[in-house]
Short mmCIF file of C-alpha atoms in Angstrom, two decimals:
data_model
loop_
_atom_site.label_atom_id
_atom_site.label_comp_id
_atom_site.label_asym_id
_atom_site.label_seq_id
_atom_site.Cartn_x
_atom_site.Cartn_y
_atom_site.Cartn_z
CA UNK A 278 64.37 97.10 178.48
CA UNK A 279 66.09 93.79 177.87
CA UNK A 280 64.21 90.80 179.23
CA UNK A 281 66.49 87.89 180.05
CA UNK A 282 64.87 84.51 180.71
CA UNK A 283 66.15 80.96 181.03
CA UNK A 284 62.95 79.13 181.91
CA UNK A 285 61.60 78.12 185.28
CA UNK A 286 63.47 74.93 186.00
CA UNK A 287 67.23 75.01 185.65
CA UNK A 288 69.66 77.89 185.89
CA UNK A 289 71.78 78.57 182.80
CA UNK A 290 75.07 79.88 184.16
CA UNK A 291 76.88 80.28 180.81
CA UNK A 292 74.19 82.59 179.46
CA UNK A 293 73.53 84.38 182.76
CA UNK A 294 77.23 85.17 183.20
CA UNK A 295 77.55 86.43 179.61
CA UNK A 296 74.59 88.80 179.99
CA UNK A 297 75.77 89.94 183.43
CA UNK A 298 79.26 90.71 182.13
CA UNK A 299 77.79 92.58 179.15
CA UNK A 300 75.63 94.66 181.52
CA UNK A 301 78.69 95.55 183.60
CA UNK A 302 80.64 96.70 180.54
CA UNK A 303 78.06 98.29 178.24
CA UNK A 304 77.47 101.99 177.98
CA UNK A 305 73.91 101.38 176.73
CA UNK A 306 71.29 103.09 178.85
CA UNK A 307 69.01 100.09 179.21
CA UNK A 308 67.37 98.28 182.08
CA UNK A 309 67.86 94.53 182.15
CA UNK A 310 65.59 92.21 184.11
CA UNK A 311 66.26 88.50 184.39
CA UNK A 312 64.28 85.40 185.24
CA UNK A 313 67.11 83.00 186.08
CA UNK A 314 65.50 79.69 187.07
CA UNK A 315 65.85 77.84 190.36
CA UNK A 316 69.34 78.69 191.57
CA UNK A 317 71.35 76.17 193.52
CA UNK A 318 74.06 77.00 196.06
CA UNK A 319 76.76 77.01 193.34
CA UNK A 320 74.72 78.75 190.64
CA UNK A 321 75.93 82.00 189.14
CA UNK A 322 74.06 85.01 190.55
CA UNK A 323 74.01 88.18 188.44
CA UNK A 324 75.50 91.31 189.98
CA UNK A 325 74.69 93.83 187.22
CA UNK A 326 70.95 93.38 186.68
CA UNK A 327 67.82 92.78 188.74
CA UNK A 328 66.49 89.23 188.69
CA UNK A 329 64.03 86.75 190.12
CA UNK A 330 64.33 82.99 190.07
CA UNK A 331 60.71 82.60 188.96
CA UNK A 332 57.99 84.92 187.77
CA UNK A 333 54.33 84.24 187.07
CA UNK A 334 53.12 83.61 183.52
CA UNK A 335 51.38 87.01 183.65
CA UNK A 336 54.63 88.73 184.70
CA UNK A 337 56.47 86.86 181.94
CA UNK A 338 54.10 88.17 179.26
CA UNK A 339 54.21 91.71 180.71
CA UNK A 340 58.04 91.71 180.70
CA UNK A 341 58.11 90.30 177.16
CA UNK A 342 55.71 93.00 175.94
CA UNK A 343 57.80 95.70 177.64
CA UNK A 344 61.11 94.43 176.24
CA UNK A 345 62.93 95.88 173.26
CA UNK A 346 65.07 92.71 173.10
CA UNK A 347 64.61 89.28 174.71
CA UNK A 348 67.59 87.05 175.53
CA UNK A 349 66.90 83.42 176.33
CA UNK A 350 67.72 79.75 176.25
CA UNK A 351 66.18 78.04 173.22
CA UNK A 352 62.94 77.17 174.99
CA UNK A 353 59.88 76.98 172.79
CA UNK A 354 57.70 79.00 175.15
CA UNK A 355 60.00 82.00 174.95
CA UNK A 356 60.58 81.59 171.22
CA UNK A 357 56.85 81.46 170.47
CA UNK A 358 56.09 84.38 172.81
CA UNK A 359 58.85 86.52 171.29
CA UNK A 360 57.83 85.79 167.72
CA UNK A 361 54.14 86.33 168.48
CA UNK A 362 54.98 89.76 169.96
CA UNK A 363 57.46 90.59 167.13
CA UNK A 364 60.27 91.04 169.64
CA UNK A 365 63.90 90.57 168.64
CA UNK A 366 65.16 87.41 170.32
CA UNK A 367 68.68 86.21 171.08
CA UNK A 368 68.98 82.53 171.98
CA UNK A 369 71.76 80.30 173.21
CA UNK A 370 70.93 76.60 173.27
CA UNK A 371 71.51 74.63 176.45
CA UNK A 372 73.98 71.80 175.83
CA UNK A 373 73.88 68.30 177.28
CA UNK A 374 77.69 68.12 177.26
CA UNK A 375 77.77 70.89 179.90
CA UNK A 376 75.07 69.29 182.03
CA UNK A 377 72.60 72.07 181.15
CA UNK A 378 70.02 69.67 179.71
CA UNK A 379 69.42 65.93 179.36
CA UNK A 380 69.81 66.04 175.59
CA UNK A 381 70.47 68.52 172.81
CA UNK A 382 66.88 69.22 171.79
CA UNK A 383 67.54 72.97 172.07
CA UNK A 384 70.36 72.62 169.55
CA UNK A 385 67.87 70.96 167.19
CA UNK A 386 65.40 73.78 167.86
CA UNK A 387 67.85 76.51 166.86
CA UNK A 388 68.97 74.51 163.84
CA UNK A 389 65.36 74.36 162.68
CA UNK A 390 64.28 77.92 163.59
CA UNK A 391 67.59 79.76 163.46
CA UNK A 392 67.00 81.43 160.08
CA UNK A 393 63.73 83.00 161.17
CA UNK A 394 63.52 86.79 160.99
CA UNK A 395 64.07 88.45 164.37
CA UNK A 396 65.73 85.40 165.94
CA UNK A 397 69.49 85.56 166.45
CA UNK A 398 71.26 82.38 167.49
CA UNK A 399 74.46 82.70 169.50
CA UNK A 400 76.83 79.84 168.74
CA UNK A 401 78.43 80.29 172.17
CA UNK A 402 78.22 82.58 175.15
CA UNK A 403 81.20 84.52 173.73
CA UNK A 404 78.87 85.79 170.95
CA UNK A 405 76.37 87.39 173.36
CA UNK A 406 78.11 90.78 173.87
CA UNK A 407 78.56 91.57 170.18
CA UNK A 408 74.99 90.44 169.37
CA UNK A 409 73.56 92.63 172.13
CA UNK A 410 75.71 95.60 171.08
CA UNK A 411 74.41 95.25 167.51
CA UNK A 412 70.75 94.91 168.53
CA UNK A 413 70.89 97.81 170.97
CA UNK A 414 72.47 100.07 168.33
CA UNK A 415 70.09 98.92 165.58
CA UNK A 416 66.80 100.55 164.76
CA UNK A 417 64.13 98.62 166.68
CA UNK A 418 62.02 98.09 163.55
CA UNK A 419 64.95 96.53 161.69
CA UNK A 420 65.51 94.04 164.51
CA UNK A 421 61.85 93.07 164.99
CA UNK A 422 60.69 89.59 164.21
CA UNK A 423 58.02 88.73 161.68
CA UNK A 424 55.04 88.13 163.93
CA UNK A 425 53.61 84.67 164.25
CA UNK A 426 49.88 84.57 163.80
CA UNK A 427 47.88 84.23 167.00
CA UNK A 428 45.98 81.23 165.63
CA UNK A 429 47.03 78.16 163.69
CA UNK A 430 46.77 78.06 159.91
CA UNK A 431 43.36 76.87 158.70
CA UNK A 432 44.97 73.98 156.78
CA UNK A 433 46.56 72.67 159.98
CA UNK A 434 43.27 72.96 161.84
CA UNK A 435 41.46 71.10 159.03
CA UNK A 436 44.09 68.34 159.03
CA UNK A 437 43.83 67.94 162.79
CA UNK A 438 40.03 67.94 162.63
CA UNK A 439 40.12 65.21 159.95
CA UNK A 440 42.59 63.18 161.99
CA UNK A 441 40.45 63.43 165.13
CA UNK A 442 37.23 62.51 163.33
CA UNK A 443 38.67 59.86 160.99
CA UNK A 444 41.22 58.36 163.37
CA UNK A 445 44.62 57.36 162.06
CA UNK A 446 43.32 55.45 159.09
CA UNK A 447 45.12 57.78 156.71
CA UNK A 448 48.34 57.54 158.67
CA UNK A 449 48.36 53.73 158.72
CA UNK A 450 47.36 53.49 155.07
CA UNK A 451 50.21 55.80 154.06
CA UNK A 452 52.82 53.51 155.62
CA UNK A 453 54.13 50.61 153.51
CA UNK A 454 52.97 47.24 154.84
CA UNK A 455 56.54 46.11 155.54
CA UNK A 456 57.54 49.34 157.32
CA UNK A 457 58.35 49.25 161.00
CA UNK A 458 55.98 51.12 163.30
CA UNK A 459 57.08 54.67 164.12
CA UNK A 460 59.63 54.98 166.91
CA UNK A 461 58.35 56.22 170.22
CA UNK A 462 59.53 59.67 171.16
CA UNK A 463 60.47 60.62 174.68
CA UNK A 464 60.46 57.97 177.33
CA UNK A 465 60.33 54.25 176.66
CA UNK A 466 57.69 52.26 178.49
CA UNK A 467 58.79 49.52 180.83
CA UNK A 468 57.56 46.09 179.74
CA UNK A 469 55.74 43.99 182.34
CA UNK A 470 57.25 40.59 182.94
#
């Protein structure tokens, strides 16, 4: 079974259409199930595979475990789940230029994780059919990802524990005295006048 998922918020028409067209044309004897996000009136609706807009977290994990291949946007939840379960994963990053996301953080994600075993990054939706054909024809073991450990590395846990107990003394001390404070990530706070 191929599990197709684009997250719970936005539809991802470029990827959904590519997978739907592949399903219509492939001779592979595989079931495809999709979780396609909240569809609007003009959203693409697949005709060649069963889908739901949303599924529960428990259903998501069950589908991921059942899958031989997972196809997704470059969302961290799906990436981590796929790698933890050693499932081959195909990702296409949402792009801000197409109105699929506010920014290109998914492009940065695939740039950073794209070389990981078991994760195949599609540069565009046109790559999806050939990637799926290759993965379906390939021995499942060859396509499997190197599993992520279930728990964090002990060194990371120790560093976090030290940070929590000692505060950010080490972080401040490591910064040169003339260095600017770190930039805020995410949303800027509004200043009161």
